[in-house]
């Protein structure tokens, strides 16, 4: 991939077995129209938690305390390029690249600008390195304009990215899941232009493989 300037690298959420105490009384390219129950890219992918015996004498629970249900959280590392134009998010299972729409398309358009192809080809090369057999391409918009227009535009943009990826991805049997989500699943505040700019994006997600 091309050299990038990084302004921030935040390691968010450490994957640990969490067995917290709480007190009694305390509180081929295809798409479908099925909306996931959780935002795309946030589905749990970590291994099941290690079993913990609630009656183990080694547990130091306060009087009246009981174990909450254990959970395992993925390790998540997020790196943003200078200006936030491209964001890379990695877990122990997947790589997700988010490109702001402005670096790929003119306003309200699904036709690539001059710089778009090189950015997408670089991501396709990494998909090849990871030997990925499945790739998700999801488009998103901000909350300006109608929901239906945003859904159509975000899907067209995702389609355009998928077509460009397919030119460089070498695995002929790779499965693309291509969707447009309009203003659903914002990652920033739509009340500011800075936030809306982050929400107008295309996300490309693929599993980590032999190169991971």
Short mmCIF file of C-alpha atoms in Angstrom, two decimals:
data_model
loop_
_atom_site.label_atom_id
_atom_site.label_comp_id
_atom_site.label_asym_id
_atom_site.label_seq_id
_atom_site.Cartn_x
_atom_site.Cartn_y
_atom_site.Cartn_z
CA UNK A 1 0.00 0.00 0.00
CA UNK A 2 1.08 3.58 -0.44
CA UNK A 3 2.85 5.38 2.40
CA UNK A 4 0.40 7.18 4.67
CA UNK A 5 0.82 9.85 7.31
CA UNK A 6 -0.78 8.90 10.57
CA UNK A 7 -1.95 11.43 13.11
CA UNK A 8 -3.53 9.14 15.63
CA UNK A 9 -3.40 5.48 16.55
CA UNK A 10 -5.80 4.51 19.22
CA UNK A 11 -5.96 0.98 20.56
CA UNK A 12 -9.57 0.75 21.58
CA UNK A 13 -11.07 -2.09 23.57
CA UNK A 14 -8.73 -4.82 24.82
CA UNK A 15 -9.90 -8.41 24.24
CA UNK A 16 -10.03 -9.98 27.66
CA UNK A 17 -12.22 -12.44 29.44
CA UNK A 18 -14.52 -10.27 31.51
CA UNK A 19 -16.12 -11.88 34.52
CA UNK A 20 -17.25 -8.81 36.42
CA UNK A 21 -18.96 -8.85 39.79
CA UNK A 22 -22.24 -7.11 40.38
CA UNK A 23 -24.30 -6.76 43.50
CA UNK A 24 -27.74 -8.14 44.13
CA UNK A 25 -30.28 -5.36 43.72
CA UNK A 26 -27.90 -3.10 41.69
CA UNK A 27 -28.76 -2.29 38.24
CA UNK A 28 -20.41 -13.29 -6.14
CA UNK A 29 -21.31 -9.72 -5.68
CA UNK A 30 -24.71 -9.72 -4.12
CA UNK A 31 -26.83 -7.70 -1.79
CA UNK A 32 -29.88 -8.26 0.34
CA UNK A 33 -32.37 -6.10 2.16
CA UNK A 34 -32.03 -7.81 5.53
CA UNK A 35 -30.84 -5.26 8.04
CA UNK A 36 -28.41 -6.74 10.58
CA UNK A 37 -29.34 -6.62 14.24
CA UNK A 38 -26.03 -4.92 15.01
CA UNK A 39 -24.11 -2.35 12.95
CA UNK A 40 -22.11 -4.02 10.16
CA UNK A 41 -18.58 -4.87 11.16
CA UNK A 42 -19.35 -5.10 14.88
CA UNK A 43 -20.46 -8.72 15.05
CA UNK A 44 -18.61 -10.75 17.69
CA UNK A 45 -15.78 -12.79 16.21
CA UNK A 46 -13.72 -13.67 19.28
CA UNK A 47 -13.55 -17.18 20.74
CA UNK A 48 -15.97 -18.21 23.51
CA UNK A 49 -14.91 -17.13 27.00
CA UNK A 50 -13.04 -19.45 29.34
CA UNK A 51 -15.35 -21.15 31.82
CA UNK A 52 -15.21 -19.68 35.31
CA UNK A 53 -16.53 -21.56 38.33
CA UNK A 54 -18.72 -19.17 40.33
CA UNK A 55 -18.11 -21.16 43.54
CA UNK A 56 -14.31 -21.18 43.25
CA UNK A 57 -12.71 -20.23 46.60
CA UNK A 58 -10.14 -18.15 44.68
CA UNK A 59 -12.77 -15.65 43.62
CA UNK A 60 -12.75 -12.64 45.90
CA UNK A 61 -16.35 -11.48 45.59
CA UNK A 62 -17.84 -8.97 48.01
CA UNK A 63 -20.55 -10.30 50.27
CA UNK A 64 -23.73 -10.72 48.23
CA UNK A 65 -21.89 -10.37 44.92
CA UNK A 66 -22.33 -12.76 42.00
CA UNK A 67 -20.54 -13.19 38.68
CA UNK A 68 -21.89 -11.46 35.62
CA UNK A 69 -21.94 -13.43 32.37
CA UNK A 70 -18.37 -13.66 30.97
CA UNK A 71 -17.62 -12.11 27.59
CA UNK A 72 -14.61 -12.04 25.29
CA UNK A 73 -14.03 -8.80 23.41
CA UNK A 74 -11.96 -8.47 20.26
CA UNK A 75 -8.71 -6.55 20.24
CA UNK A 76 -9.48 -3.46 18.15
CA UNK A 77 -6.84 -1.11 16.75
CA UNK A 78 -7.91 1.98 14.84
CA UNK A 79 -5.53 4.11 12.75
CA UNK A 80 -6.60 7.25 10.87
CA UNK A 81 -4.72 8.96 8.07
CA UNK A 82 -3.91 12.64 8.06
CA UNK A 83 -7.24 14.44 7.73
CA UNK A 84 -9.22 11.29 8.50
CA UNK A 85 -9.71 10.46 4.83
CA UNK A 86 -8.92 6.80 5.40
CA UNK A 87 -9.41 4.78 8.57
CA UNK A 88 -8.08 1.29 9.22
CA UNK A 89 -9.65 -0.87 11.92
CA UNK A 90 -8.20 -4.27 12.79
CA UNK A 91 -9.41 -6.99 15.12
CA UNK A 92 -7.90 -10.41 15.67
CA UNK A 93 -10.23 -11.66 12.93
CA UNK A 94 -10.82 -8.90 10.37
CA UNK A 95 -9.44 -5.81 8.64
CA UNK A 96 -11.79 -2.94 7.82
CA UNK A 97 -10.81 0.01 5.64
CA UNK A 98 -13.12 3.05 5.63
CA UNK A 99 -12.70 5.63 2.89
CA UNK A 100 -14.49 8.97 3.13
CA UNK A 101 -16.71 9.50 0.11
CA UNK A 102 -15.02 12.81 -0.71
CA UNK A 103 -11.74 11.05 -1.55
CA UNK A 104 -13.52 8.74 -4.01
CA UNK A 105 -16.45 10.60 -5.53
CA UNK A 106 -17.63 14.12 -6.41
CA UNK A 107 -20.54 15.41 -4.33
CA UNK A 108 -23.76 13.41 -4.76
CA UNK A 109 -22.11 11.17 -7.36
CA UNK A 110 -21.08 7.52 -7.69
CA UNK A 111 -18.53 8.21 -10.47
CA UNK A 112 -14.91 7.93 -9.30
CA UNK A 113 -12.58 10.88 -9.18
CA UNK A 114 -8.98 10.69 -10.43
CA UNK A 115 -7.48 9.46 -7.14
CA UNK A 116 -10.03 6.76 -6.34
CA UNK A 117 -8.68 3.86 -8.40
CA UNK A 118 -5.20 3.92 -6.80
CA UNK A 119 -6.65 3.89 -3.28
CA UNK A 120 -8.93 0.96 -4.03
CA UNK A 121 -6.25 -1.00 -5.86
CA UNK A 122 -4.00 -0.71 -2.79
CA UNK A 123 -6.76 -2.25 -0.65
CA UNK A 124 -7.29 -4.99 -3.25
CA UNK A 125 -3.60 -5.84 -3.05
CA UNK A 126 -3.92 -6.35 0.69
CA UNK A 127 -6.99 -8.54 0.15
CA UNK A 128 -4.76 -10.67 -2.09
CA UNK A 129 -2.02 -10.78 0.54
CA UNK A 130 -4.50 -11.90 3.20
CA UNK A 131 -5.87 -14.55 0.82
CA UNK A 132 -9.39 -13.42 1.67
CA UNK A 133 -12.27 -15.43 0.24
CA UNK A 134 -15.00 -12.97 1.25
CA UNK A 135 -15.16 -9.17 1.13
CA UNK A 136 -17.88 -6.85 2.42
CA UNK A 137 -18.36 -3.49 0.72
CA UNK A 138 -20.82 -1.27 2.58
CA UNK A 139 -21.76 2.29 1.64
CA UNK A 140 -23.05 4.96 4.05
CA UNK A 141 -24.21 8.58 3.85
CA UNK A 142 -24.97 11.36 6.32
CA UNK A 143 -28.53 12.31 7.31
CA UNK A 144 -28.89 15.16 4.81
CA UNK A 145 -31.52 14.60 2.12
CA UNK A 146 -34.05 11.78 2.03
CA UNK A 147 -33.34 8.34 3.43
CA UNK A 148 -34.24 6.67 0.13
CA UNK A 149 -31.89 8.89 -1.88
CA UNK A 150 -29.12 8.10 0.60
CA UNK A 151 -29.81 4.39 0.30
CA UNK A 152 -29.60 4.52 -3.48
CA UNK A 153 -26.45 6.65 -3.49
CA UNK A 154 -24.67 4.57 -0.85
CA UNK A 155 -25.45 1.35 -2.74
CA UNK A 156 -24.23 2.78 -6.06
CA UNK A 157 -21.00 3.90 -4.43
CA UNK A 158 -20.50 0.48 -2.84
CA UNK A 159 -21.15 -1.14 -6.23
CA UNK A 160 -18.55 1.10 -7.88
CA UNK A 161 -15.94 0.18 -5.25
CA UNK A 162 -16.69 -3.53 -5.65
CA UNK A 163 -16.25 -3.36 -9.42
CA UNK A 164 -12.89 -1.62 -8.99
CA UNK A 165 -11.74 -4.11 -6.34
CA UNK A 166 -12.63 -7.00 -8.65
CA UNK A 167 -10.17 -5.70 -11.25
CA UNK A 168 -7.24 -6.35 -8.91
CA UNK A 169 -8.43 -9.12 -6.55
CA UNK A 170 -6.87 -12.28 -7.98
CA UNK A 171 -9.04 -14.94 -6.33
CA UNK A 172 -11.79 -15.66 -8.88
CA UNK A 173 -14.02 -17.30 -6.26
CA UNK A 174 -14.01 -14.44 -3.74
CA UNK A 175 -17.53 -13.58 -2.57
CA UNK A 176 -18.48 -9.90 -2.38
CA UNK A 177 -21.30 -8.75 -0.10
CA UNK A 178 -22.32 -5.28 -1.33
CA UNK A 179 -24.86 -3.10 0.51
CA UNK A 180 -25.98 0.48 0.89
CA UNK A 181 -27.15 1.66 4.30
CA UNK A 182 -27.95 5.34 3.72
CA UNK A 183 -27.67 7.23 7.04
CA UNK A 184 -27.87 4.10 9.21
CA UNK A 185 -24.97 3.34 11.55
CA UNK A 186 -23.28 6.77 11.80
CA UNK A 187 -19.81 6.80 13.35
CA UNK A 188 -19.82 10.53 14.15
CA UNK A 189 -22.20 13.38 14.98
CA UNK A 190 -24.37 14.36 12.02
CA UNK A 191 -24.90 17.72 13.70
CA UNK A 192 -21.52 19.00 12.46
CA UNK A 193 -19.97 19.04 8.99
CA UNK A 194 -16.90 17.28 10.36
CA UNK A 195 -19.11 14.48 11.66
CA UNK A 196 -21.15 14.25 8.47
CA UNK A 197 -17.94 13.97 6.47
CA UNK A 198 -16.89 10.94 8.53
CA UNK A 199 -20.32 9.35 8.08
CA UNK A 200 -20.17 9.65 4.28
CA UNK A 201 -17.97 6.64 3.68
CA UNK A 202 -17.45 3.24 2.06
CA UNK A 203 -16.21 0.42 4.29
CA UNK A 204 -14.30 -2.57 2.91
CA UNK A 205 -14.00 -5.49 5.34
CA UNK A 206 -12.20 -8.81 4.87
CA UNK A 207 -10.86 -11.56 7.14
CA UNK A 208 -7.26 -11.67 8.25
CA UNK A 209 -5.42 -14.56 6.67
CA UNK A 210 -1.94 -15.97 6.28
CA UNK A 211 -0.41 -12.48 6.15
CA UNK A 212 -2.15 -11.36 9.36
#
